[in-house]
JSON list of C-alpha atoms in Angstrom, two decimals:
[
{"chain": "A", "resi": 1, "resn": "MET", "atom": "CA", "xyz": [108.73, 96.72, 160.51]},
{"chain": "A", "resi": 2, "resn": "GLU", "atom": "CA", "xyz": [106.69, 97.33, 157.18]},
{"chain": "A", "resi": 3, "resn": "SER", "atom": "CA", "xyz": [106.91, 94.53, 154.09]},
{"chain": "A", "resi": 4, "resn": "THR", "atom": "CA", "xyz": [108.42, 96.51, 151.26]},
{"chain": "A", "resi": 5, "resn": "VAL", "atom": "CA", "xyz": [107.05, 95.67, 147.92]},
{"chain": "A", "resi": 6, "resn": "ALA", "atom": "CA", "xyz": [108.86, 92.77, 147.09]},
{"chain": "A", "resi": 7, "resn": "GLN", "atom": "CA", "xyz": [108.20, 91.38, 149.63]},
{"chain": "A", "resi": 8, "resn": "LYS", "atom": "CA", "xyz": [104.12, 92.23, 149.03]},
{"chain": "A", "resi": 9, "resn": "LEU", "atom": "CA", "xyz": [104.14, 90.87, 145.75]},
{"chain": "A", "resi": 10, "resn": "GLU", "atom": "CA", "xyz": [105.90, 87.71, 146.88]},
{"chain": "A", "resi": 11, "resn": "ALA", "atom": "CA", "xyz": [103.10, 87.56, 149.26]},
{"chain": "A", "resi": 12, "resn": "LEU", "atom": "CA", "xyz": [99.99, 88.03, 146.96]},
{"chain": "A", "resi": 13, "resn": "LEU", "atom": "CA", "xyz": [101.80, 85.68, 144.73]},
{"chain": "A", "resi": 14, "resn": "ASN", "atom": "CA", "xyz": [101.83, 82.61, 146.93]},
{"chain": "A", "resi": 15, "resn": "LEU", "atom": "CA", "xyz": [97.67, 83.38, 147.74]},
{"chain": "A", "resi": 16, "resn": "GLN", "atom": "CA", "xyz": [97.68, 83.24, 144.14]},
{"chain": "A", "resi": 17, "resn": "LYS", "atom": "CA", "xyz": [99.06, 79.91, 143.90]},
{"chain": "A", "resi": 18, "resn": "LEU", "atom": "CA", "xyz": [97.36, 78.03, 147.03]},
{"chain": "A", "resi": 19, "resn": "ASP", "atom": "CA", "xyz": [93.65, 80.20, 145.30]},
{"chain": "A", "resi": 20, "resn": "SER", "atom": "CA", "xyz": [94.97, 78.41, 141.86]},
{"chain": "A", "resi": 21, "resn": "LYS", "atom": "CA", "xyz": [95.21, 74.87, 143.63]},
{"chain": "A", "resi": 22, "resn": "LEU", "atom": "CA", "xyz": [91.85, 75.26, 145.13]},
{"chain": "A", "resi": 23, "resn": "ASP", "atom": "CA", "xyz": [90.21, 76.51, 141.85]},
{"chain": "A", "resi": 24, "resn": "SER", "atom": "CA", "xyz": [91.58, 73.19, 141.20]},
{"chain": "A", "resi": 25, "resn": "ILE", "atom": "CA", "xyz": [90.16, 70.94, 143.17]},
{"chain": "A", "resi": 26, "resn": "PHE", "atom": "CA", "xyz": [86.69, 72.84, 142.78]},
{"chain": "A", "resi": 27, "resn": "LYS", "atom": "CA", "xyz": [87.18, 73.03, 138.94]},
{"chain": "A", "resi": 28, "resn": "VAL", "atom": "CA", "xyz": [86.92, 68.58, 138.92]},
{"chain": "A", "resi": 29, "resn": "ARG", "atom": "CA", "xyz": [83.83, 69.42, 140.91]},
{"chain": "A", "resi": 30, "resn": "GLY", "atom": "CA", "xyz": [82.65, 70.81, 137.78]},
{"chain": "A", "resi": 31, "resn": "ALA", "atom": "CA", "xyz": [78.75, 72.01, 138.48]},
{"chain": "A", "resi": 32, "resn": "LEU", "atom": "CA", "xyz": [77.82, 69.34, 140.59]},
{"chain": "A", "resi": 33, "resn": "PRO", "atom": "CA", "xyz": [77.91, 71.55, 143.87]},
{"chain": "A", "resi": 34, "resn": "GLU", "atom": "CA", "xyz": [75.23, 74.11, 141.70]},
{"chain": "A", "resi": 35, "resn": "GLU", "atom": "CA", "xyz": [73.22, 71.28, 139.98]},
{"chain": "A", "resi": 36, "resn": "VAL", "atom": "CA", "xyz": [72.73, 69.98, 144.17]},
{"chain": "A", "resi": 37, "resn": "GLN", "atom": "CA", "xyz": [71.87, 73.50, 145.08]},
{"chain": "A", "resi": 38, "resn": "ASP", "atom": "CA", "xyz": [69.15, 73.70, 141.86]},
{"chain": "A", "resi": 39, "resn": "LEU", "atom": "CA", "xyz": [67.49, 70.27, 143.25]},
{"chain": "A", "resi": 40, "resn": "GLU", "atom": "CA", "xyz": [67.69, 71.29, 146.29]},
{"chain": "A", "resi": 41, "resn": "ASP", "atom": "CA", "xyz": [65.70, 74.13, 145.60]},
{"chain": "A", "resi": 42, "resn": "GLU", "atom": "CA", "xyz": [63.54, 72.67, 143.01]},
{"chain": "A", "resi": 43, "resn": "ILE", "atom": "CA", "xyz": [62.17, 69.80, 145.89]},
{"chain": "A", "resi": 44, "resn": "ALA", "atom": "CA", "xyz": [61.68, 72.91, 148.29]},
{"chain": "A", "resi": 45, "resn": "GLY", "atom": "CA", "xyz": [59.77, 74.19, 145.36]},
{"chain": "A", "resi": 46, "resn": "TYR", "atom": "CA", "xyz": [57.58, 71.08, 145.53]},
{"chain": "A", "resi": 47, "resn": "GLU", "atom": "CA", "xyz": [57.28, 70.57, 148.99]},
{"chain": "A", "resi": 48, "resn": "THR", "atom": "CA", "xyz": [55.99, 74.47, 149.89]},
{"chain": "A", "resi": 49, "resn": "ARG", "atom": "CA", "xyz": [53.33, 73.63, 146.70]},
{"chain": "A", "resi": 50, "resn": "LEU", "atom": "CA", "xyz": [52.17, 70.02, 148.17]},
{"chain": "A", "resi": 51, "resn": "GLN", "atom": "CA", "xyz": [51.99, 72.14, 151.60]},
{"chain": "A", "resi": 52, "resn": "LYS", "atom": "CA", "xyz": [49.67, 74.50, 149.96]},
{"chain": "A", "resi": 53, "resn": "PHE", "atom": "CA", "xyz": [47.83, 71.89, 148.10]},
{"chain": "A", "resi": 54, "resn": "HIS", "atom": "CA", "xyz": [47.22, 70.35, 151.78]},
{"chain": "A", "resi": 55, "resn": "THR", "atom": "CA", "xyz": [45.77, 73.80, 153.32]},
{"chain": "A", "resi": 56, "resn": "ASP", "atom": "CA", "xyz": [43.47, 74.49, 150.19]},
{"chain": "A", "resi": 57, "resn": "THR", "atom": "CA", "xyz": [41.68, 71.27, 150.50]},
{"chain": "A", "resi": 58, "resn": "VAL", "atom": "CA", "xyz": [41.37, 71.53, 154.22]},
{"chain": "A", "resi": 59, "resn": "ALA", "atom": "CA", "xyz": [39.91, 74.41, 153.63]},
{"chain": "A", "resi": 60, "resn": "LEU", "atom": "CA", "xyz": [37.32, 73.34, 150.91]},
{"chain": "A", "resi": 61, "resn": "GLU", "atom": "CA", "xyz": [36.79, 69.92, 153.42]},
{"chain": "A", "resi": 62, "resn": "ASP", "atom": "CA", "xyz": [35.45, 72.42, 155.81]},
{"chain": "A", "resi": 63, "resn": "ASP", "atom": "CA", "xyz": [33.54, 74.27, 153.16]},
{"chain": "A", "resi": 64, "resn": "ILE", "atom": "CA", "xyz": [31.54, 70.75, 152.85]},
{"chain": "A", "resi": 65, "resn": "LYS", "atom": "CA", "xyz": [31.74, 70.55, 156.21]},
{"chain": "A", "resi": 66, "resn": "ARG", "atom": "CA", "xyz": [28.96, 73.70, 156.10]},
{"chain": "A", "resi": 67, "resn": "PHE", "atom": "CA", "xyz": [27.52, 73.40, 152.80]},
{"chain": "A", "resi": 68, "resn": "LYS", "atom": "CA", "xyz": [26.58, 69.88, 154.88]},
{"chain": "A", "resi": 69, "resn": "ASP", "atom": "CA", "xyz": [25.68, 71.55, 157.78]},
{"chain": "A", "resi": 70, "resn": "ASN", "atom": "CA", "xyz": [23.39, 74.41, 156.13]},
{"chain": "A", "resi": 71, "resn": "ILE", "atom": "CA", "xyz": [21.32, 71.25, 154.16]},
{"chain": "A", "resi": 72, "resn": "LYS", "atom": "CA", "xyz": [20.90, 70.12, 157.95]},
{"chain": "A", "resi": 73, "resn": "GLU", "atom": "CA", "xyz": [19.00, 73.06, 158.84]},
{"chain": "A", "resi": 74, "resn": "SER", "atom": "CA", "xyz": [17.05, 73.86, 155.98]},
{"chain": "A", "resi": 75, "resn": "GLU", "atom": "CA", "xyz": [15.70, 70.13, 155.91]},
{"chain": "A", "resi": 76, "resn": "LYS", "atom": "CA", "xyz": [15.06, 71.10, 159.84]},
{"chain": "A", "resi": 77, "resn": "LEU", "atom": "CA", "xyz": [13.08, 74.30, 158.21]},
{"chain": "A", "resi": 78, "resn": "ILE", "atom": "CA", "xyz": [11.27, 73.26, 155.68]},
{"chain": "A", "resi": 79, "resn": "LYS", "atom": "CA", "xyz": [9.57, 70.49, 157.89]},
{"chain": "A", "resi": 80, "resn": "LYS", "atom": "CA", "xyz": [8.83, 73.19, 159.99]},
{"chain": "A", "resi": 81, "resn": "TYR", "atom": "CA", "xyz": [7.50, 75.15, 157.51]},
{"chain": "A", "resi": 82, "resn": "GLN", "atom": "CA", "xyz": [5.39, 71.88, 156.02]},
{"chain": "A", "resi": 83, "resn": "GLU", "atom": "CA", "xyz": [3.74, 71.34, 160.33]},
{"chain": "A", "resi": 84, "resn": "GLN", "atom": "CA", "xyz": [3.26, 74.95, 160.33]},
{"chain": "A", "resi": 85, "resn": "GLN", "atom": "CA", "xyz": [1.42, 75.04, 157.05]},
{"chain": "A", "resi": 86, "resn": "MET", "atom": "CA", "xyz": [-0.95, 72.49, 158.10]},
{"chain": "A", "resi": 87, "resn": "ASN", "atom": "CA", "xyz": [-2.43, 75.04, 161.05]},
{"chain": "A", "resi": 88, "resn": "VAL", "atom": "CA", "xyz": [-2.69, 78.49, 157.96]},
{"chain": "A", "resi": 89, "resn": "ARG", "atom": "CA", "xyz": [-5.33, 80.53, 158.98]},
{"chain": "A", "resi": 90, "resn": "ASN", "atom": "CA", "xyz": [-5.82, 82.08, 155.52]},
{"chain": "A", "resi": 91, "resn": "ASN", "atom": "CA", "xyz": [-4.10, 82.28, 151.44]},
{"chain": "A", "resi": 92, "resn": "ARG", "atom": "CA", "xyz": [-1.77, 85.09, 152.57]},
{"chain": "A", "resi": 93, "resn": "GLU", "atom": "CA", "xyz": [-0.18, 82.80, 155.33]},
{"chain": "A", "resi": 94, "resn": "TYR", "atom": "CA", "xyz": [0.09, 79.83, 152.97]},
{"chain": "A", "resi": 95, "resn": "ASP", "atom": "CA", "xyz": [1.36, 81.93, 150.71]},
{"chain": "A", "resi": 96, "resn": "ALA", "atom": "CA", "xyz": [4.76, 83.32, 153.37]},
{"chain": "A", "resi": 97, "resn": "ILE", "atom": "CA", "xyz": [5.06, 79.75, 154.30]},
{"chain": "A", "resi": 98, "resn": "THR", "atom": "CA", "xyz": [5.41, 78.30, 150.69]},
{"chain": "A", "resi": 99, "resn": "LYS", "atom": "CA", "xyz": [8.06, 80.66, 150.35]},
{"chain": "A", "resi": 100, "resn": "GLU", "atom": "CA", "xyz": [9.58, 80.10, 152.68]},
{"chain": "A", "resi": 101, "resn": "LEU", "atom": "CA", "xyz": [9.58, 76.40, 151.40]},
{"chain": "A", "resi": 102, "resn": "GLU", "atom": "CA", "xyz": [10.92, 77.06, 148.17]},
{"chain": "A", "resi": 103, "resn": "LEU", "atom": "CA", "xyz": [13.93, 79.58, 149.66]},
{"chain": "A", "resi": 104, "resn": "GLN", "atom": "CA", "xyz": [14.95, 77.13, 152.00]},
{"chain": "A", "resi": 105, "resn": "ASP", "atom": "CA", "xyz": [14.64, 74.49, 148.74]},
{"chain": "A", "resi": 106, "resn": "LEU", "atom": "CA", "xyz": [16.76, 76.90, 146.98]},
{"chain": "A", "resi": 107, "resn": "GLU", "atom": "CA", "xyz": [19.21, 76.78, 149.81]},
{"chain": "A", "resi": 108, "resn": "ILE", "atom": "CA", "xyz": [19.80, 73.01, 149.27]},
{"chain": "A", "resi": 109, "resn": "GLN", "atom": "CA", "xyz": [20.27, 73.33, 145.93]},
{"chain": "A", "resi": 110, "resn": "VAL", "atom": "CA", "xyz": [22.55, 75.56, 146.39]},
{"chain": "A", "resi": 111, "resn": "SER", "atom": "CA", "xyz": [24.81, 73.77, 149.11]},
{"chain": "A", "resi": 112, "resn": "LYS", "atom": "CA", "xyz": [24.73, 70.43, 147.17]},
{"chain": "A", "resi": 113, "resn": "LYS", "atom": "CA", "xyz": [25.95, 72.06, 143.76]},
{"chain": "A", "resi": 114, "resn": "LYS", "atom": "CA", "xyz": [28.81, 74.28, 145.74]},
{"chain": "A", "resi": 115, "resn": "ILE", "atom": "CA", "xyz": [29.35, 70.71, 147.24]},
{"chain": "A", "resi": 116, "resn": "GLY", "atom": "CA", "xyz": [29.95, 69.01, 144.39]},
{"chain": "A", "resi": 117, "resn": "GLU", "atom": "CA", "xyz": [32.29, 72.09, 143.09]},
{"chain": "A", "resi": 118, "resn": "ALA", "atom": "CA", "xyz": [34.37, 71.50, 146.00]},
{"chain": "A", "resi": 119, "resn": "GLN", "atom": "CA", "xyz": [34.16, 68.29, 145.77]},
{"chain": "A", "resi": 120, "resn": "ALA", "atom": "CA", "xyz": [35.55, 68.71, 142.09]},
{"chain": "A", "resi": 121, "resn": "LYS", "atom": "CA", "xyz": [38.60, 70.51, 143.74]},
{"chain": "A", "resi": 122, "resn": "ILE", "atom": "CA", "xyz": [39.61, 68.17, 146.29]},
{"chain": "A", "resi": 123, "resn": "GLU", "atom": "CA", "xyz": [40.06, 65.37, 143.48]},
{"chain": "A", "resi": 124, "resn": "PHE", "atom": "CA", "xyz": [41.02, 67.33, 140.92]},
{"chain": "A", "resi": 125, "resn": "LYS", "atom": "CA", "xyz": [43.45, 68.58, 143.32]},
{"chain": "A", "resi": 126, "resn": "ASN", "atom": "CA", "xyz": [44.78, 65.28, 144.46]},
{"chain": "A", "resi": 127, "resn": "LYS", "atom": "CA", "xyz": [45.23, 64.32, 141.17]},
{"chain": "A", "resi": 128, "resn": "GLU", "atom": "CA", "xyz": [48.05, 67.21, 141.24]},
{"chain": "A", "resi": 129, "resn": "VAL", "atom": "CA", "xyz": [49.15, 65.89, 144.63]},
{"chain": "A", "resi": 130, "resn": "ASN", "atom": "CA", "xyz": [50.05, 62.49, 143.26]},
{"chain": "A", "resi": 131, "resn": "GLU", "atom": "CA", "xyz": [51.86, 63.88, 140.01]},
{"chain": "A", "resi": 132, "resn": "LEU", "atom": "CA", "xyz": [53.66, 66.11, 142.20]},
{"chain": "A", "resi": 133, "resn": "GLN", "atom": "CA", "xyz": [55.00, 63.28, 144.89]},
{"chain": "A", "resi": 134, "resn": "GLU", "atom": "CA", "xyz": [55.78, 61.20, 141.94]},
{"chain": "A", "resi": 135, "resn": "ILE", "atom": "CA", "xyz": [57.82, 63.87, 140.36]},
{"chain": "A", "resi": 136, "resn": "LEU", "atom": "CA", "xyz": [59.34, 64.54, 144.27]},
{"chain": "A", "resi": 137, "resn": "LYS", "atom": "CA", "xyz": [59.86, 61.15, 144.40]},
{"chain": "A", "resi": 138, "resn": "GLU", "atom": "CA", "xyz": [62.05, 60.87, 140.90]},
{"chain": "A", "resi": 139, "resn": "ARG", "atom": "CA", "xyz": [63.57, 64.42, 142.01]},
{"chain": "A", "resi": 140, "resn": "GLN", "atom": "CA", "xyz": [64.98, 63.59, 145.62]},
{"chain": "A", "resi": 141, "resn": "LYS", "atom": "CA", "xyz": [67.08, 60.52, 143.91]},
{"chain": "A", "resi": 142, "resn": "ASP", "atom": "CA", "xyz": [68.26, 62.79, 141.55]},
{"chain": "A", "resi": 143, "resn": "LEU", "atom": "CA", "xyz": [69.30, 64.82, 144.52]},
{"chain": "A", "resi": 144, "resn": "ASN", "atom": "CA", "xyz": [71.09, 61.54, 146.14]},
{"chain": "A", "resi": 145, "resn": "ASN", "atom": "CA", "xyz": [72.84, 60.66, 143.55]},
{"chain": "A", "resi": 146, "resn": "LYS", "atom": "CA", "xyz": [74.37, 64.31, 143.15]},
{"chain": "A", "resi": 147, "resn": "LYS", "atom": "CA", "xyz": [75.63, 64.16, 146.66]},
{"chain": "A", "resi": 148, "resn": "ASP", "atom": "CA", "xyz": [76.38, 60.58, 146.34]},
{"chain": "A", "resi": 149, "resn": "GLU", "atom": "CA", "xyz": [78.52, 61.77, 143.34]},
{"chain": "A", "resi": 150, "resn": "LEU", "atom": "CA", "xyz": [79.68, 64.65, 144.76]},
{"chain": "A", "resi": 151, "resn": "GLY", "atom": "CA", "xyz": [80.50, 63.43, 148.57]},
{"chain": "A", "resi": 152, "resn": "THR", "atom": "CA", "xyz": [83.04, 60.46, 146.29]},
{"chain": "A", "resi": 153, "resn": "ILE", "atom": "CA", "xyz": [84.91, 64.25, 144.89]},
{"chain": "A", "resi": 154, "resn": "VAL", "atom": "CA", "xyz": [84.43, 65.81, 147.85]},
{"chain": "A", "resi": 155, "resn": "SER", "atom": "CA", "xyz": [86.05, 63.18, 150.01]},
{"chain": "A", "resi": 156, "resn": "GLU", "atom": "CA", "xyz": [89.00, 63.30, 147.91]},
{"chain": "A", "resi": 157, "resn": "SER", "atom": "CA", "xyz": [90.47, 65.98, 147.79]},
{"chain": "A", "resi": 158, "resn": "GLU", "atom": "CA", "xyz": [88.91, 66.36, 151.27]},
{"chain": "A", "resi": 159, "resn": "ASN", "atom": "CA", "xyz": [92.55, 66.62, 152.95]},
{"chain": "A", "resi": 160, "resn": "ASP", "atom": "CA", "xyz": [94.01, 68.88, 150.12]},
{"chain": "A", "resi": 161, "resn": "GLU", "atom": "CA", "xyz": [91.62, 70.88, 150.61]},
{"chain": "A", "resi": 162, "resn": "SER", "atom": "CA", "xyz": [91.54, 71.54, 154.44]},
{"chain": "A", "resi": 163, "resn": "LYS", "atom": "CA", "xyz": [95.44, 72.19, 153.71]},
{"chain": "A", "resi": 164, "resn": "LEU", "atom": "CA", "xyz": [94.91, 74.31, 151.17]},
{"chain": "A", "resi": 165, "resn": "LYS", "atom": "CA", "xyz": [92.45, 76.68, 153.27]},
{"chain": "A", "resi": 166, "resn": "SER", "atom": "CA", "xyz": [94.51, 76.03, 156.56]},
{"chain": "A", "resi": 167, "resn": "GLU", "atom": "CA", "xyz": [97.75, 77.44, 154.22]},
{"chain": "A", "resi": 168, "resn": "LYS", "atom": "CA", "xyz": [95.43, 80.66, 152.47]},
{"chain": "A", "resi": 169, "resn": "ASP", "atom": "CA", "xyz": [94.15, 81.53, 156.31]},
{"chain": "A", "resi": 170, "resn": "LYS", "atom": "CA", "xyz": [98.24, 82.29, 157.52]},
{"chain": "A", "resi": 171, "resn": "ALA", "atom": "CA", "xyz": [98.80, 83.43, 154.02]},
{"chain": "A", "resi": 172, "resn": "VAL", "atom": "CA", "xyz": [96.24, 86.24, 154.38]},
{"chain": "A", "resi": 173, "resn": "LYS", "atom": "CA", "xyz": [97.40, 87.30, 157.88]},
{"chain": "A", "resi": 174, "resn": "LYS", "atom": "CA", "xyz": [100.66, 88.24, 156.26]},
{"chain": "A", "resi": 175, "resn": "ILE", "atom": "CA", "xyz": [98.93, 91.03, 153.69]},
{"chain": "A", "resi": 176, "resn": "GLU", "atom": "CA", "xyz": [97.25, 93.83, 154.54]},
{"chain": "A", "resi": 177, "resn": "GLU", "atom": "CA", "xyz": [94.01, 94.75, 153.74]},
{"chain": "A", "resi": 178, "resn": "ARG", "atom": "CA", "xyz": [93.89, 97.71, 151.67]},
{"chain": "A", "resi": 179, "resn": "LEU", "atom": "CA", "xyz": [95.44, 94.46, 149.18]},
{"chain": "A", "resi": 180, "resn": "ILE", "atom": "CA", "xyz": [93.41, 91.44, 150.06]},
{"chain": "A", "resi": 181, "resn": "LYS", "atom": "CA", "xyz": [89.91, 93.50, 149.08]},
{"chain": "A", "resi": 182, "resn": "SER", "atom": "CA", "xyz": [92.24, 94.87, 145.58]},
{"chain": "A", "resi": 183, "resn": "TYR", "atom": "CA", "xyz": [93.41, 91.02, 145.29]},
{"chain": "A", "resi": 184, "resn": "THR", "atom": "CA", "xyz": [89.71, 89.41, 146.01]},
{"chain": "A", "resi": 185, "resn": "LYS", "atom": "CA", "xyz": [87.83, 92.57, 143.49]},
{"chain": "A", "resi": 186, "resn": "ILE", "atom": "CA", "xyz": [90.23, 91.30, 140.40]},
{"chain": "A", "resi": 187, "resn": "ARG", "atom": "CA", "xyz": [90.62, 87.52, 141.16]},
{"chain": "A", "resi": 188, "resn": "THR", "atom": "CA", "xyz": [86.38, 87.61, 141.30]},
{"chain": "A", "resi": 189, "resn": "ASN", "atom": "CA", "xyz": [86.00, 89.55, 137.80]},
{"chain": "A", "resi": 190, "resn": "ALA", "atom": "CA", "xyz": [88.66, 87.74, 136.39]},
{"chain": "A", "resi": 191, "resn": "LYS", "atom": "CA", "xyz": [87.60, 84.73, 134.08]},
{"chain": "A", "resi": 192, "resn": "ASN", "atom": "CA", "xyz": [90.60, 82.38, 135.26]},
{"chain": "A", "resi": 193, "resn": "GLY", "atom": "CA", "xyz": [90.46, 83.65, 138.49]},
{"chain": "A", "resi": 194, "resn": "LEU", "atom": "CA", "xyz": [93.34, 84.78, 138.41]},
{"chain": "A", "resi": 195, "resn": "ALA", "atom": "CA", "xyz": [94.36, 87.96, 140.04]},
{"chain": "A", "resi": 196, "resn": "VAL", "atom": "CA", "xyz": [98.28, 88.36, 140.32]},
{"chain": "A", "resi": 197, "resn": "VAL", "atom": "CA", "xyz": [100.75, 87.30, 137.67]},
{"chain": "A", "resi": 198, "resn": "MET", "atom": "CA", "xyz": [104.14, 86.80, 136.10]},
{"chain": "A", "resi": 199, "resn": "VAL", "atom": "CA", "xyz": [105.16, 88.74, 132.69]},
{"chain": "A", "resi": 200, "resn": "LYS", "atom": "CA", "xyz": [105.76, 85.99, 130.42]},
{"chain": "A", "resi": 201, "resn": "ARG", "atom": "CA", "xyz": [107.91, 85.43, 126.93]},
{"chain": "A", "resi": 202, "resn": "GLY", "atom": "CA", "xyz": [107.23, 90.06, 127.37]},
{"chain": "A", "resi": 203, "resn": "ALA", "atom": "CA", "xyz": [103.13, 89.16, 127.51]},
{"chain": "A", "resi": 204, "resn": "CYS", "atom": "CA", "xyz": [100.92, 89.44, 130.45]},
{"chain": "A", "resi": 205, "resn": "GLY", "atom": "CA", "xyz": [99.96, 86.59, 131.50]},
{"chain": "A", "resi": 206, "resn": "GLY", "atom": "CA", "xyz": [96.63, 86.63, 132.28]},
{"chain": "A", "resi": 207, "resn": "CYS", "atom": "CA", "xyz": [95.19, 88.74, 129.13]},
{"chain": "A", "resi": 208, "resn": "PHE", "atom": "CA", "xyz": [98.01, 87.86, 127.09]},
{"chain": "A", "resi": 209, "resn": "ASN", "atom": "CA", "xyz": [98.54, 91.18, 126.45]},
{"chain": "A", "resi": 210, "resn": "VAL", "atom": "CA", "xyz": [102.13, 93.07, 125.33]},
{"chain": "A", "resi": 211, "resn": "VAL", "atom": "CA", "xyz": [103.48, 94.53, 127.98]},
{"chain": "A", "resi": 212, "resn": "PRO", "atom": "CA", "xyz": [106.03, 97.35, 127.22]},
{"chain": "A", "resi": 213, "resn": "PRO", "atom": "CA", "xyz": [109.88, 96.65, 127.96]},
{"chain": "A", "resi": 214, "resn": "GLN", "atom": "CA", "xyz": [110.11, 99.69, 129.80]},
{"chain": "A", "resi": 215, "resn": "ARG", "atom": "CA", "xyz": [106.98, 98.96, 131.96]},
{"chain": "A", "resi": 216, "resn": "GLN", "atom": "CA", "xyz": [108.91, 95.13, 132.24]},
{"chain": "A", "resi": 217, "resn": "ALA", "atom": "CA", "xyz": [112.33, 96.87, 133.74]},
{"chain": "A", "resi": 218, "resn": "ASP", "atom": "CA", "xyz": [109.72, 99.03, 136.81]},
{"chain": "A", "resi": 219, "resn": "ILE", "atom": "CA", "xyz": [108.23, 95.29, 137.56]},
{"chain": "A", "resi": 220, "resn": "ARG", "atom": "CA", "xyz": [111.45, 93.73, 137.52]},
{"chain": "A", "resi": 221, "resn": "GLU", "atom": "CA", "xyz": [112.84, 96.35, 140.71]},
{"chain": "A", "resi": 222, "resn": "LYS", "atom": "CA", "xyz": [109.37, 96.08, 142.82]},
{"chain": "A", "resi": 223, "resn": "LYS", "atom": "CA", "xyz": [109.83, 99.06, 143.97]},
{"chain": "A", "resi": 224, "resn": "LYS", "atom": "CA", "xyz": [105.85, 100.07, 143.33]},
{"chain": "A", "resi": 225, "resn": "ILE", "atom": "CA", "xyz": [103.16, 97.58, 142.49]},
{"chain": "A", "resi": 226, "resn": "ILE", "atom": "CA", "xyz": [102.39, 98.25, 138.90]},
{"chain": "A", "resi": 227, "resn": "VAL", "atom": "CA", "xyz": [99.21, 96.55, 137.27]},
{"chain": "A", "resi": 228, "resn": "CYS", "atom": "CA", "xyz": [98.44, 95.37, 133.67]},
{"chain": "A", "resi": 229, "resn": "GLU", "atom": "CA", "xyz": [97.01, 97.95, 131.37]},
{"chain": "A", "resi": 230, "resn": "HIS", "atom": "CA", "xyz": [94.51, 96.21, 129.61]},
{"chain": "A", "resi": 231, "resn": "CYS", "atom": "CA", "xyz": [92.71, 93.50, 132.59]},
{"chain": "A", "resi": 232, "resn": "GLY", "atom": "CA", "xyz": [93.86, 95.10, 135.79]},
{"chain": "A", "resi": 233, "resn": "ARG", "atom": "CA", "xyz": [96.09, 92.00, 136.79]},
{"chain": "A", "resi": 234, "resn": "VAL", "atom": "CA", "xyz": [99.13, 92.45, 139.37]},
{"chain": "A", "resi": 235, "resn": "PHE", "atom": "CA", "xyz": [102.10, 91.82, 137.95]},
{"chain": "A", "resi": 236, "resn": "ALA", "atom": "CA", "xyz": [104.58, 90.56, 141.02]},
{"chain": "A", "resi": 237, "resn": "GLY", "atom": "CA", "xyz": [107.32, 89.89, 138.39]},
{"chain": "A", "resi": 238, "resn": "VAL", "atom": "CA", "xyz": [109.25, 88.89, 134.96]},
{"chain": "A", "resi": 239, "resn": "GLU", "atom": "CA", "xyz": [110.05, 85.64, 133.98]},
{"chain": "A", "resi": 240, "resn": "ASP", "atom": "CA", "xyz": [113.04, 85.64, 131.69]},
{"chain": "A", "resi": 241, "resn": "GLU", "atom": "CA", "xyz": [112.94, 83.81, 128.26]},
{"chain": "A", "resi": 242, "resn": "ILE", "atom": "CA", "xyz": [116.16, 82.94, 129.23]},
{"chain": "A", "resi": 243, "resn": "GLU", "atom": "CA", "xyz": [116.36, 81.15, 132.65]},
{"chain": "A", "resi": 244, "resn": "GLU", "atom": "CA", "xyz": [112.81, 79.67, 131.15]},
{"chain": "A", "resi": 245, "resn": "GLU", "atom": "CA", "xyz": [115.54, 77.84, 128.60]},
{"chain": "A", "resi": 246, "resn": "GLY", "atom": "CA", "xyz": [117.84, 77.56, 131.20]},
{"chain": "A", "resi": 247, "resn": "LEU", "atom": "CA", "xyz": [115.44, 75.72, 133.34]},
{"chain": "A", "resi": 248, "resn": "LYS", "atom": "CA", "xyz": [114.18, 73.50, 130.04]},
{"chain": "A", "resi": 249, "resn": "LYS", "atom": "CA", "xyz": [117.82, 72.59, 129.72]},
{"chain": "A", "resi": 250, "resn": "LYS", "atom": "CA", "xyz": [118.08, 71.09, 132.62]},
{"chain": "A", "resi": 251, "resn": "ARG", "atom": "CA", "xyz": [115.39, 68.80, 132.92]},
{"chain": "A", "resi": 252, "resn": "SER", "atom": "CA", "xyz": [115.84, 67.31, 129.51]},
{"chain": "A", "resi": 253, "resn": "ARG", "atom": "CA", "xyz": [119.50, 66.64, 130.68]},
{"chain": "A", "resi": 254, "resn": "VAL", "atom": "CA", "xyz": [117.86, 65.16, 133.96]}
]
């Protein structure tokens, strides 16, 4: 059996009330969840940088080892050429070996220079690593404090939140999917999270623009779903000023 428009509006208004209560709980937490997420992302970024520093340092150390091996190889060749130079038969052979000796000596100088450059880079990276580790330590401390603070706030409202979410799941099942999609879209675009409102004192309960009397009459009838012409929120009904005044007087007597 299909629900009447009045029943659909009542179900939407109930869902809105549950969402508003959940919003109040989340509001108490303020920006803490986002701050925790931002710190976690920041720390992940620092850890990625540290890993890159480690990878770069290992590559530089491999380069240093290779340059040192090149030096040893050049020193072996120099010793070999020096021995050959003692037994040359003519000037041409002597000159050829001399050129080889100069070439190997140049190779040694180049390798030593590159070793020095690589060691300087490692030293600089180690300095950056130490600075980054200090920052990381401070950010981790901030994160732990924020998590503790958030955990305390969440634990205080955990039961209420769980209960409201359970009630909301039940409420959603009573509303057709088309209406849920519209409701969610309006709620997402609304600053105060209100998608379903009442007409209060002749105005929209969401954007506070005046609702014409004839439109209020249509809203009261609840024969069709009517939205605010200004903000698009769904009208669940009209709260009459007389009713409101009566409630106030009743409360004042109590």
